[in-house]
Structure formats: C-alpha cells, structure tokens
mmCIF file of C-alpha atoms and ligand atoms in Angstrom:
data_model
loop_
_atom_site.group_PDB
_atom_site.id
_atom_site.type_symbol
_atom_site.label_atom_id
_atom_site.label_comp_id
_atom_site.label_asym_id
_atom_site.label_seq_id
_atom_site.Cartn_x
_atom_site.Cartn_y
_atom_site.Cartn_z
ATOM 1 C CA MET A 1466 11.515 -1.774 -22.877
ATOM 2 C CA LYS A 1467 10.153 -3.435 -19.780
ATOM 3 C CA LYS A 1468 10.250 -0.656 -16.742
ATOM 4 C CA LEU A 1469 11.080 -3.096 -14.188
ATOM 5 C CA GLN A 1470 13.272 -5.437 -16.491
ATOM 6 C CA ASN A 1471 15.596 -7.244 -13.447
ATOM 7 C CA LYS A 1472 13.965 -5.558 -10.353
ATOM 8 C CA VAL A 1473 12.836 -6.902 -7.418
ATOM 9 C CA ALA A 1474 9.584 -6.124 -6.284
ATOM 10 C CA VAL A 1475 7.725 -6.485 -2.600
ATOM 11 C CA VAL A 1476 4.060 -5.214 -2.674
ATOM 12 C CA THR A 1477 2.338 -5.546 1.244
ATOM 13 C CA GLY A 1478 -0.710 -6.738 1.071
ATOM 14 C CA GLY A 1479 -0.273 -7.940 -2.555
ATOM 15 C CA ASN A 1480 -3.048 -10.458 -2.874
ATOM 16 C CA SER A 1481 -5.874 -8.421 -3.027
ATOM 17 C CA GLY A 1482 -7.408 -5.163 -4.502
ATOM 18 C CA ILE A 1483 -4.701 -2.591 -5.367
ATOM 19 C CA GLY A 1484 -1.633 -4.430 -4.545
ATOM 20 C CA LEU A 1485 -2.077 -7.643 -6.620
ATOM 21 C CA ALA A 1486 -2.759 -5.232 -9.450
ATOM 22 C CA THR A 1487 -0.035 -3.568 -8.525
ATOM 23 C CA ALA A 1488 1.682 -7.188 -8.451
ATOM 24 C CA LYS A 1489 0.595 -8.067 -11.789
ATOM 25 C CA LEU A 1490 1.401 -4.912 -13.787
ATOM 26 C CA TYR A 1491 5.083 -5.225 -12.242
ATOM 27 C CA ALA A 1492 5.129 -8.904 -12.904
ATOM 28 C CA GLY A 1493 4.232 -7.568 -16.682
ATOM 29 C CA GLN A 1494 6.680 -5.313 -16.582
ATOM 30 C CA GLY A 1495 9.481 -7.569 -16.168
ATOM 31 C CA ALA A 1496 9.878 -7.567 -11.884
ATOM 32 C CA LYS A 1497 10.590 -10.466 -9.587
ATOM 33 C CA VAL A 1498 7.488 -10.208 -7.223
ATOM 34 C CA ALA A 1499 6.771 -11.141 -3.769
ATOM 35 C CA ILE A 1500 3.568 -10.647 -2.103
ATOM 36 C CA THR A 1501 2.868 -10.799 1.430
ATOM 37 C CA GLY A 1502 -0.922 -11.151 3.369
ATOM 38 C CA ARG A 1503 -1.955 -13.208 6.241
ATOM 39 C CA ASN A 1504 -3.704 -16.024 4.245
ATOM 40 C CA GLN A 1505 -1.791 -18.642 2.784
ATOM 41 C CA ALA A 1506 -4.816 -19.744 0.373
ATOM 42 C CA THR A 1507 -5.328 -16.592 -0.840
ATOM 43 C CA LEU A 1508 -1.725 -15.988 -1.523
ATOM 44 C CA ASP A 1509 -1.598 -19.087 -3.811
ATOM 45 C CA SER A 1510 -4.079 -17.803 -6.069
ATOM 46 C CA ALA A 1511 -2.739 -14.513 -6.071
ATOM 47 C CA VAL A 1512 0.946 -15.786 -7.096
ATOM 48 C CA ALA A 1513 -0.933 -17.789 -9.894
ATOM 49 C CA GLU A 1514 -2.189 -14.658 -11.264
ATOM 50 C CA ILE A 1515 0.623 -12.733 -11.086
ATOM 51 C CA GLY A 1516 3.133 -15.190 -12.904
ATOM 52 C CA ASN A 1517 6.870 -14.428 -13.671
ATOM 53 C CA ASP A 1518 8.077 -16.735 -10.485
ATOM 54 C CA ALA A 1519 5.948 -14.748 -7.921
ATOM 55 C CA ILE A 1520 6.368 -15.770 -4.520
ATOM 56 C CA GLY A 1521 3.669 -14.935 -1.563
ATOM 57 C CA LEU A 1522 4.919 -14.884 2.446
ATOM 58 C CA VAL A 1523 2.340 -15.253 4.809
ATOM 59 C CA SER A 1524 3.383 -11.951 7.338
ATOM 60 C CA ASP A 1525 1.082 -9.697 9.672
ATOM 61 C CA VAL A 1526 2.848 -6.209 9.447
ATOM 62 C CA SER A 1527 1.289 -5.538 12.578
ATOM 63 C CA ASP A 1528 3.292 -8.157 14.027
ATOM 64 C CA LEU A 1529 6.911 -7.182 14.069
ATOM 65 C CA LYS A 1530 8.394 -10.135 14.609
ATOM 66 C CA ASN A 1531 7.936 -11.903 11.428
ATOM 67 C CA ILE A 1532 8.149 -8.868 8.993
ATOM 68 C CA THR A 1533 12.233 -9.256 8.536
ATOM 69 C CA GLY A 1534 11.461 -13.004 7.999
ATOM 70 C CA VAL A 1535 10.239 -12.016 4.918
ATOM 71 C CA TYR A 1536 12.813 -9.722 3.585
ATOM 72 C CA GLN A 1537 15.376 -12.384 4.173
ATOM 73 C CA LYS A 1538 12.914 -15.261 2.158
ATOM 74 C CA VAL A 1539 12.536 -12.424 -0.534
ATOM 75 C CA THR A 1540 16.408 -12.021 -0.546
ATOM 76 C CA GLU A 1541 17.326 -15.749 -0.869
ATOM 77 C CA THR A 1542 14.950 -16.163 -3.501
ATOM 78 C CA PHE A 1543 15.698 -13.397 -5.728
ATOM 79 C CA GLY A 1544 18.765 -10.892 -4.348
ATOM 80 C CA LYS A 1545 18.331 -7.538 -2.645
ATOM 81 C CA ILE A 1546 14.974 -5.553 -3.250
ATOM 82 C CA ASP A 1547 14.811 -2.590 -5.502
ATOM 83 C CA VAL A 1548 10.740 -1.680 -5.181
ATOM 84 C CA LEU A 1549 8.846 -1.737 -1.809
ATOM 85 C CA VAL A 1550 5.482 -1.217 -1.645
ATOM 86 C CA VAL A 1551 4.090 -0.634 1.507
ATOM 87 C CA ASN A 1552 0.210 -1.412 0.610
ATOM 88 C CA ALA A 1553 -1.106 -3.238 3.501
ATOM 89 C CA GLY A 1554 -3.703 -1.459 5.051
ATOM 90 C CA VAL A 1555 -7.530 -1.739 6.736
ATOM 91 C CA PHE A 1556 -10.294 0.944 6.700
ATOM 92 C CA THR A 1557 -12.733 0.408 9.853
ATOM 93 C CA ALA A 1558 -15.554 3.608 9.603
ATOM 94 C CA ALA A 1559 -17.398 4.318 12.576
ATOM 95 C CA PRO A 1560 -19.392 7.138 14.175
ATOM 96 C CA LEU A 1561 -16.648 8.874 16.837
ATOM 97 C CA ALA A 1562 -18.672 7.979 19.349
ATOM 98 C CA ASP A 1563 -18.943 4.429 18.818
ATOM 99 C CA TYR A 1564 -15.373 4.008 17.642
ATOM 100 C CA THR A 1565 -13.967 1.185 19.883
ATOM 101 C CA GLU A 1566 -10.316 1.155 21.277
ATOM 102 C CA GLU A 1567 -9.635 -2.402 19.195
ATOM 103 C CA MET A 1568 -10.897 -0.501 16.207
ATOM 104 C CA PHE A 1569 -8.332 2.462 16.542
ATOM 105 C CA ASP A 1570 -5.652 0.112 17.964
ATOM 106 C CA GLN A 1571 -6.098 -2.182 15.116
ATOM 107 C CA THR A 1572 -6.137 0.557 12.421
ATOM 108 C CA SER A 1573 -2.787 2.226 13.825
ATOM 109 C CA ASP A 1574 -1.013 -1.062 13.989
ATOM 110 C CA ILE A 1575 -1.385 -1.894 10.577
ATOM 111 C CA ASN A 1576 -1.505 0.766 9.008
ATOM 112 C CA PHE A 1577 0.915 3.377 10.779
ATOM 113 C CA LYS A 1578 3.117 1.360 12.702
ATOM 114 C CA GLY A 1579 3.219 -1.642 10.141
ATOM 115 C CA ALA A 1580 4.106 0.946 7.967
ATOM 116 C CA PHE A 1581 6.940 2.496 9.664
ATOM 117 C CA PHE A 1582 8.350 -1.088 10.594
ATOM 118 C CA SER A 1583 7.811 -2.579 6.788
ATOM 119 C CA VAL A 1584 10.574 -0.396 6.091
ATOM 120 C CA GLN A 1585 12.936 -0.133 8.952
ATOM 121 C CA LYS A 1586 13.282 -3.752 8.509
ATOM 122 C CA ALA A 1587 13.544 -3.800 5.235
ATOM 123 C CA LEU A 1588 16.933 -1.475 5.617
ATOM 124 C CA PRO A 1589 19.121 -4.037 5.014
ATOM 125 C CA TYR A 1590 17.948 -5.644 2.434
ATOM 126 C CA LEU A 1591 17.279 -2.847 -0.005
ATOM 127 C CA ASN A 1592 19.693 -2.225 -2.687
ATOM 128 C CA ASN A 1593 20.810 1.888 -2.830
ATOM 129 C CA GLY A 1594 18.824 3.519 -5.618
ATOM 130 C CA ALA A 1595 15.593 1.700 -4.460
ATOM 131 C CA SER A 1596 12.031 3.041 -4.535
ATOM 132 C CA ILE A 1597 9.997 2.877 -1.793
ATOM 133 C CA ILE A 1598 6.280 3.265 -1.831
ATOM 134 C CA LEU A 1599 3.943 4.184 1.128
ATOM 135 C CA THR A 1600 -0.099 3.988 0.359
ATOM 136 C CA SER A 1601 -1.552 6.965 1.840
ATOM 137 C CA SER A 1602 -5.210 8.074 0.697
ATOM 138 C CA GLY A 1603 -6.917 10.876 -0.601
ATOM 139 C CA VAL A 1604 -8.862 11.367 2.793
ATOM 140 C CA SER A 1605 -5.347 12.169 4.593
ATOM 141 C CA THR A 1606 -6.149 15.826 3.850
ATOM 142 C CA LYS A 1607 -9.585 16.132 4.003
ATOM 143 C CA GLY A 1608 -12.365 15.752 6.734
ATOM 144 C CA MET A 1609 -14.876 12.557 6.586
ATOM 145 C CA ALA A 1610 -17.410 11.978 9.380
ATOM 146 C CA THR A 1611 -16.641 8.247 10.509
ATOM 147 C CA ALA A 1612 -13.227 8.005 9.248
ATOM 148 C CA SER A 1613 -11.031 10.445 11.434
ATOM 149 C CA ALA A 1614 -8.616 7.676 13.141
ATOM 150 C CA TYR A 1615 -8.378 5.846 9.133
ATOM 151 C CA ALA A 1616 -7.191 9.322 8.137
ATOM 152 C CA ALA A 1617 -5.156 10.282 10.732
ATOM 153 C CA THR A 1618 -3.194 7.286 10.146
ATOM 154 C CA LYS A 1619 -3.139 7.893 6.214
ATOM 155 C CA ALA A 1620 -1.570 11.589 6.976
ATOM 156 C CA ALA A 1621 1.091 9.706 9.372
ATOM 157 C CA VAL A 1622 2.072 7.889 6.062
ATOM 158 C CA ARG A 1623 2.559 11.081 4.282
ATOM 159 C CA SER A 1624 4.606 12.346 6.832
ATOM 160 C CA LEU A 1625 6.650 8.888 7.063
ATOM 161 C CA ALA A 1626 7.369 9.554 3.244
ATOM 162 C CA ARG A 1627 9.077 13.170 3.909
ATOM 163 C CA GLY A 1628 11.263 11.513 7.221
ATOM 164 C CA PHE A 1629 12.126 8.470 5.741
ATOM 165 C CA SER A 1630 13.173 10.428 2.535
ATOM 166 C CA ALA A 1631 15.583 12.585 4.038
ATOM 167 C CA GLU A 1632 17.372 9.915 5.788
ATOM 168 C CA LEU A 1633 17.817 7.839 3.143
ATOM 169 C CA LEU A 1634 19.087 10.450 0.420
ATOM 170 C CA ASP A 1635 22.445 8.949 1.124
ATOM 171 C CA ARG A 1636 21.448 6.083 -0.189
ATOM 172 C CA GLN A 1637 19.425 7.229 -3.058
ATOM 173 C CA ILE A 1638 16.443 5.585 -1.899
ATOM 174 C CA ARG A 1639 13.398 7.313 -3.093
ATOM 175 C CA VAL A 1640 10.438 7.528 -1.173
ATOM 176 C CA ASN A 1641 7.180 8.832 -2.003
ATOM 177 C CA VAL A 1642 3.423 8.402 -0.980
ATOM 178 C CA LEU A 1643 0.438 7.383 -3.397
ATOM 179 C CA SER A 1644 -3.016 8.753 -2.679
ATOM 180 C CA PRO A 1645 -5.556 7.052 -3.877
ATOM 181 C CA GLY A 1646 -9.413 8.054 -3.856
ATOM 182 C CA PRO A 1647 -11.815 5.907 -3.517
ATOM 183 C CA VAL A 1648 -11.359 2.257 -5.347
ATOM 184 C CA GLU A 1649 -13.711 -0.489 -6.189
ATOM 185 C CA THR A 1650 -11.377 -3.294 -3.663
ATOM 186 C CA PRO A 1651 -12.976 -5.317 -1.105
ATOM 187 C CA ILE A 1652 -11.603 -3.104 1.682
ATOM 188 C CA PHE A 1653 -14.944 -2.069 2.597
ATOM 189 C CA GLY A 1654 -16.418 -5.232 3.166
ATOM 190 C CA ARG A 1655 -13.642 -6.715 5.496
ATOM 191 C CA ASN A 1656 -14.943 -5.037 8.843
ATOM 192 C CA GLY A 1657 -18.155 -6.906 9.013
ATOM 193 C CA SER A 1658 -20.511 -4.858 7.248
ATOM 194 C CA THR A 1659 -23.694 -5.905 6.011
ATOM 195 C CA GLN A 1660 -24.080 -6.264 1.761
ATOM 196 C CA GLU A 1661 -26.484 -3.108 1.966
ATOM 197 C CA GLN A 1662 -23.840 -1.385 3.867
ATOM 198 C CA ILE A 1663 -21.214 -1.567 1.728
ATOM 199 C CA ASP A 1664 -23.138 -0.772 -1.312
ATOM 200 C CA GLY A 1665 -24.435 2.078 0.738
ATOM 201 C CA MET A 1666 -20.635 3.302 1.021
ATOM 202 C CA LYS A 1667 -19.996 2.573 -2.478
ATOM 203 C CA VAL A 1668 -22.808 4.863 -3.523
ATOM 204 C CA TYR A 1669 -21.947 7.223 -1.224
ATOM 205 C CA MET A 1670 -18.156 7.454 -1.872
ATOM 206 C CA ALA A 1671 -19.053 7.814 -5.748
ATOM 207 C CA ASP A 1672 -21.140 10.904 -5.465
ATOM 208 C CA ILE A 1673 -18.641 12.439 -3.339
ATOM 209 C CA THR A 1674 -15.971 12.235 -5.874
ATOM 210 C CA PRO A 1675 -15.898 14.805 -8.417
ATOM 211 C CA ILE A 1676 -15.259 11.888 -11.165
ATOM 212 C CA LYS A 1677 -18.805 10.308 -9.979
ATOM 213 C CA ARG A 1678 -16.988 7.080 -9.851
ATOM 214 C CA LEU A 1679 -15.010 5.020 -7.759
ATOM 215 C CA GLY A 1680 -11.381 4.271 -9.096
ATOM 216 C CA THR A 1681 -10.234 0.807 -10.527
ATOM 217 C CA SER A 1682 -7.146 -0.762 -9.103
ATOM 218 C CA GLU A 1683 -5.478 -0.965 -12.270
ATOM 219 C CA GLU A 1684 -5.731 2.857 -12.492
ATOM 220 C CA ILE A 1685 -3.958 2.929 -9.345
ATOM 221 C CA ALA A 1686 -1.668 0.488 -10.316
ATOM 222 C CA GLU A 1687 -0.716 2.621 -13.230
ATOM 223 C CA GLY A 1688 0.873 5.091 -10.566
ATOM 224 C CA PHE A 1689 2.438 2.708 -8.423
ATOM 225 C CA LEU A 1690 4.482 1.340 -11.513
ATOM 226 C CA TYR A 1691 5.343 5.340 -12.399
ATOM 227 C CA LEU A 1692 6.267 5.485 -8.369
ATOM 228 C CA ALA A 1693 8.966 2.087 -8.763
ATOM 229 C CA SER A 1694 10.579 2.913 -12.405
ATOM 230 C CA ASP A 1695 12.981 5.412 -12.996
ATOM 231 C CA ASP A 1696 10.218 7.611 -14.867
ATOM 232 C CA SER A 1697 9.748 9.192 -11.679
ATOM 233 C CA LYS A 1698 13.555 9.780 -11.019
ATOM 234 C CA PHE A 1699 12.938 13.093 -9.951
ATOM 235 C CA MET A 1700 10.488 12.829 -7.427
ATOM 236 C CA ILE A 1701 11.356 12.224 -3.216
ATOM 237 C CA GLY A 1702 9.268 12.756 -0.516
ATOM 238 C CA GLY A 1703 6.192 13.658 -2.565
ATOM 239 C CA ASP A 1704 2.442 12.344 -3.193
ATOM 240 C CA LEU A 1705 1.033 11.095 -6.187
ATOM 241 C CA VAL A 1706 -2.916 11.648 -5.825
ATOM 242 C CA LEU A 1707 -4.929 9.674 -7.826
ATOM 243 C CA ASP A 1708 -8.157 10.204 -6.321
ATOM 244 C CA GLY A 1709 -10.711 11.336 -9.337
ATOM 245 C CA GLY A 1710 -10.634 15.073 -7.417
ATOM 246 C CA TYR A 1711 -11.856 13.314 -4.123
ATOM 247 C CA SER A 1712 -9.358 15.813 -1.956
ATOM 248 C CA MET A 1713 -8.990 18.300 -4.630
ATOM 249 C CA ILE A 1714 -12.250 20.034 -5.921
HETATM 250 P P1 NAD B 1146 -7.659 -4.587 0.291
HETATM 251 O O1 NAD B 1146 -8.525 -5.228 1.802
HETATM 252 O O2 NAD B 1146 -8.384 -5.529 -0.794
HETATM 253 O O3 NAD B 1146 -6.237 -5.098 0.224
HETATM 254 C C1 NAD B 1146 -5.703 -4.530 1.724
HETATM 255 C C2 NAD B 1146 -4.612 -5.656 1.520
HETATM 256 O O4 NAD B 1146 -4.215 -5.456 2.638
HETATM 257 C C3 NAD B 1146 -4.741 -7.323 1.602
HETATM 258 O O5 NAD B 1146 -3.955 -8.360 0.722
HETATM 259 C C4 NAD B 1146 -4.785 -7.618 3.380
HETATM 260 O O6 NAD B 1146 -4.361 -8.766 3.172
HETATM 261 C C5 NAD B 1146 -3.646 -7.083 3.555
HETATM 262 N N1 NAD B 1146 -3.532 -6.833 5.028
HETATM 263 C C6 NAD B 1146 -4.571 -5.861 6.058
HETATM 264 N N2 NAD B 1146 -4.009 -6.319 7.111
HETATM 265 C C7 NAD B 1146 -2.866 -6.757 7.258
HETATM 266 C C8 NAD B 1146 -2.163 -6.862 8.069
HETATM 267 N N3 NAD B 1146 -2.333 -6.825 9.105
HETATM 268 N N4 NAD B 1146 -0.674 -8.071 7.679
HETATM 269 C C9 NAD B 1146 -0.393 -7.860 5.898
HETATM 270 N N5 NAD B 1146 -1.617 -7.486 5.150
HETATM 271 C C10 NAD B 1146 -2.529 -6.964 5.700
HETATM 272 O O7 NAD B 1146 -7.983 -2.929 -0.225
HETATM 273 P P2 NAD B 1146 -7.387 -2.487 -1.068
HETATM 274 O O8 NAD B 1146 -8.535 -1.321 -1.256
HETATM 275 O O9 NAD B 1146 -6.986 -2.404 -2.093
HETATM 276 O O10 NAD B 1146 -6.342 -1.330 0.075
HETATM 277 C C11 NAD B 1146 -5.071 -1.222 -0.075
HETATM 278 C C12 NAD B 1146 -3.992 0.013 0.304
HETATM 279 O O11 NAD B 1146 -5.100 1.147 -0.256
HETATM 280 C C13 NAD B 1146 -4.594 0.199 2.053
HETATM 281 O O12 NAD B 1146 -3.440 0.933 1.883
HETATM 282 C C14 NAD B 1146 -5.674 1.457 1.789
HETATM 283 O O13 NAD B 1146 -5.860 2.274 2.802
HETATM 284 C C15 NAD B 1146 -5.304 1.987 0.766
HETATM 285 N N6 NAD B 1146 -6.261 2.631 0.311
HETATM 286 C C16 NAD B 1146 -7.528 2.029 -0.164
HETATM 287 C C17 NAD B 1146 -8.851 2.876 -0.832
HETATM 288 C C18 NAD B 1146 -9.606 2.245 -1.552
HETATM 289 O O14 NAD B 1146 -10.712 3.262 -1.346
HETATM 290 N N7 NAD B 1146 -9.793 0.822 -1.662
HETATM 291 C C19 NAD B 1146 -8.542 4.229 -0.930
HETATM 292 C C20 NAD B 1146 -7.327 4.493 -0.507
HETATM 293 C C21 NAD B 1146 -6.314 4.213 -0.011
#
C-alpha cells in the first residue's frame, strides 16, 4: 500500500539535495508532486527524475509576490494540497566579524521569512487535515562557530511550527519540523567556497558528528515521508531529529 496515494505534495527547493530526494520518494509513494526552485533548467531535469507527472515551478521564496501563483498553479493542475514541505534554504557560514549585512539578509529572507510566507500564502490552497513540514537543522539547538545567523533562522523555523500548529488546529492541519544534521548535498558549495573549503567543511562536519559521516538525502527523505503520511498522525508541533547524533550527544 502506497503511503501517499492520491495526495498532492509541494516541495519548495525540490530540485536539489534533500528536497529532490523527498520529491522522488513521495512520487514513488503515489503522490502528485510539484517542486519549486529558482532555475528552470534544474527544475526540468529534476521533474524528469521524479516522474508520476510531477511539475516544476520557478519561484523565489524570498519574493512574496510569486509564492501565491505557485499554489494557484498546483491547485489548477492537481487539486488542493495535502502535503507542504518548506525546504528551500541556504547555508552561508563566515566568522562573526566578517558576516555581512547582505549575508544576514539573504539567510534570513530565504530561511525564515521565506518559510513563514510559504505557509501563509498556502493556507487557501491546503486541504483540511494537511501536513506541513518545515526544514530546520540540528544546529538550531547547538552553538557552531561561523553559523550563528543560519542556526538562528533554523531556531526561528522550529518556533514557527509550534505557533502555526496552534493556529491551524481547527483545520486539523499538522505542522512539524524535520531537523537534519550534516547531509551530503550541494548546499555547502553554493556560497562561493573553493572545492578545498567545501571538502574541508565536510570532513569537519563528519568528524564532529557522533556517527562519523554525513547523512544522505535519502535517509532524510524517509523522515519527510513519515511526517507527510498518516503514520505520524499523533505528531503536532514536533521536531523529528535525523542528525547522526550531532545535536544529541
Ligand atoms: P541544496 O542546496 O541541495 O537545496 C536547497 C534547495 O533550496 C535548492 O533546491 C535551491 O534551489 C532551493 N532554494 C534556495 N534558495 C531559494 C529561494 N530563494 N527560493 C526558492 N528555492 C530556493 O541543499 P539541501 O542540503 O538539500 O538543503 C535543503 C534544506 O535542508 C535547507 O533548508 C537546508 O537549510 C536544510 N538542511 C541541510 C543540511 C545539510 O547538511 N545539507 C542540514 C540541515 C538542514
């Protein structure tokens, strides 16, 4: 029995990494999937990988104007939404002394403001009983040098899941967080770092994680499936931590 048969799912930032693995797993479990991202070409190739009539829509989550259009299009194509995965995010690390206002605003606009409005604008397009999953991070509860602004946005997202849950109870809409630890994805290479810096960051992250390796996007996608499906129907406002022990031990 497929766990998401006849469900409609939207995955923001679904053209790469964790979002793409999640979209693929959802489609394999019977969902009609819409992914968003900023680049049409990567969306097109991701859609081909996902299959099951998936669609890809260009949308920058930090630009509020175009978020509503995405949900309208999804609803016209597949019907109202049952699962919303708020996954789009960026990771920009730099020493506190060097962290610029531009880095701060971009991190905050995408990871925090983008998450808030991705949910707000979806409200008219969600079925009652829908599941919303926000992507936080193991670092939201831990101090990590160079990552304080990023971690703070993820702590904010953790908080949003509690407030949204309280507000959406009357529609039986569940809002939960998934907190991955360090995962092998392109995220570490998106902020202008050299290959050597990226490799160094990955080695460092694996070393400070008790399991002594990075996670895979597929391991994290399994958690998104749990939170999307009825398997997690007793979970509201919670945090599923899949982090190899990073924030636990
Ligand atoms: P990734 O870079 O592979 O994917 C990020 C996705 O977000 C991409 O599809 C990208 O296009 C999209 N995106 C970025 N900015 C956007 C914007 N303004 N509008 C729309 N889409 C945008 O990285 P990933 O590791 O798969 O990250 C997915 C989520 O997981 C992020 O929220 C990230 O913070 C979180 N996370 C990642 C890790 C990790 O170690 N990889 C750990 C904890 C949390």
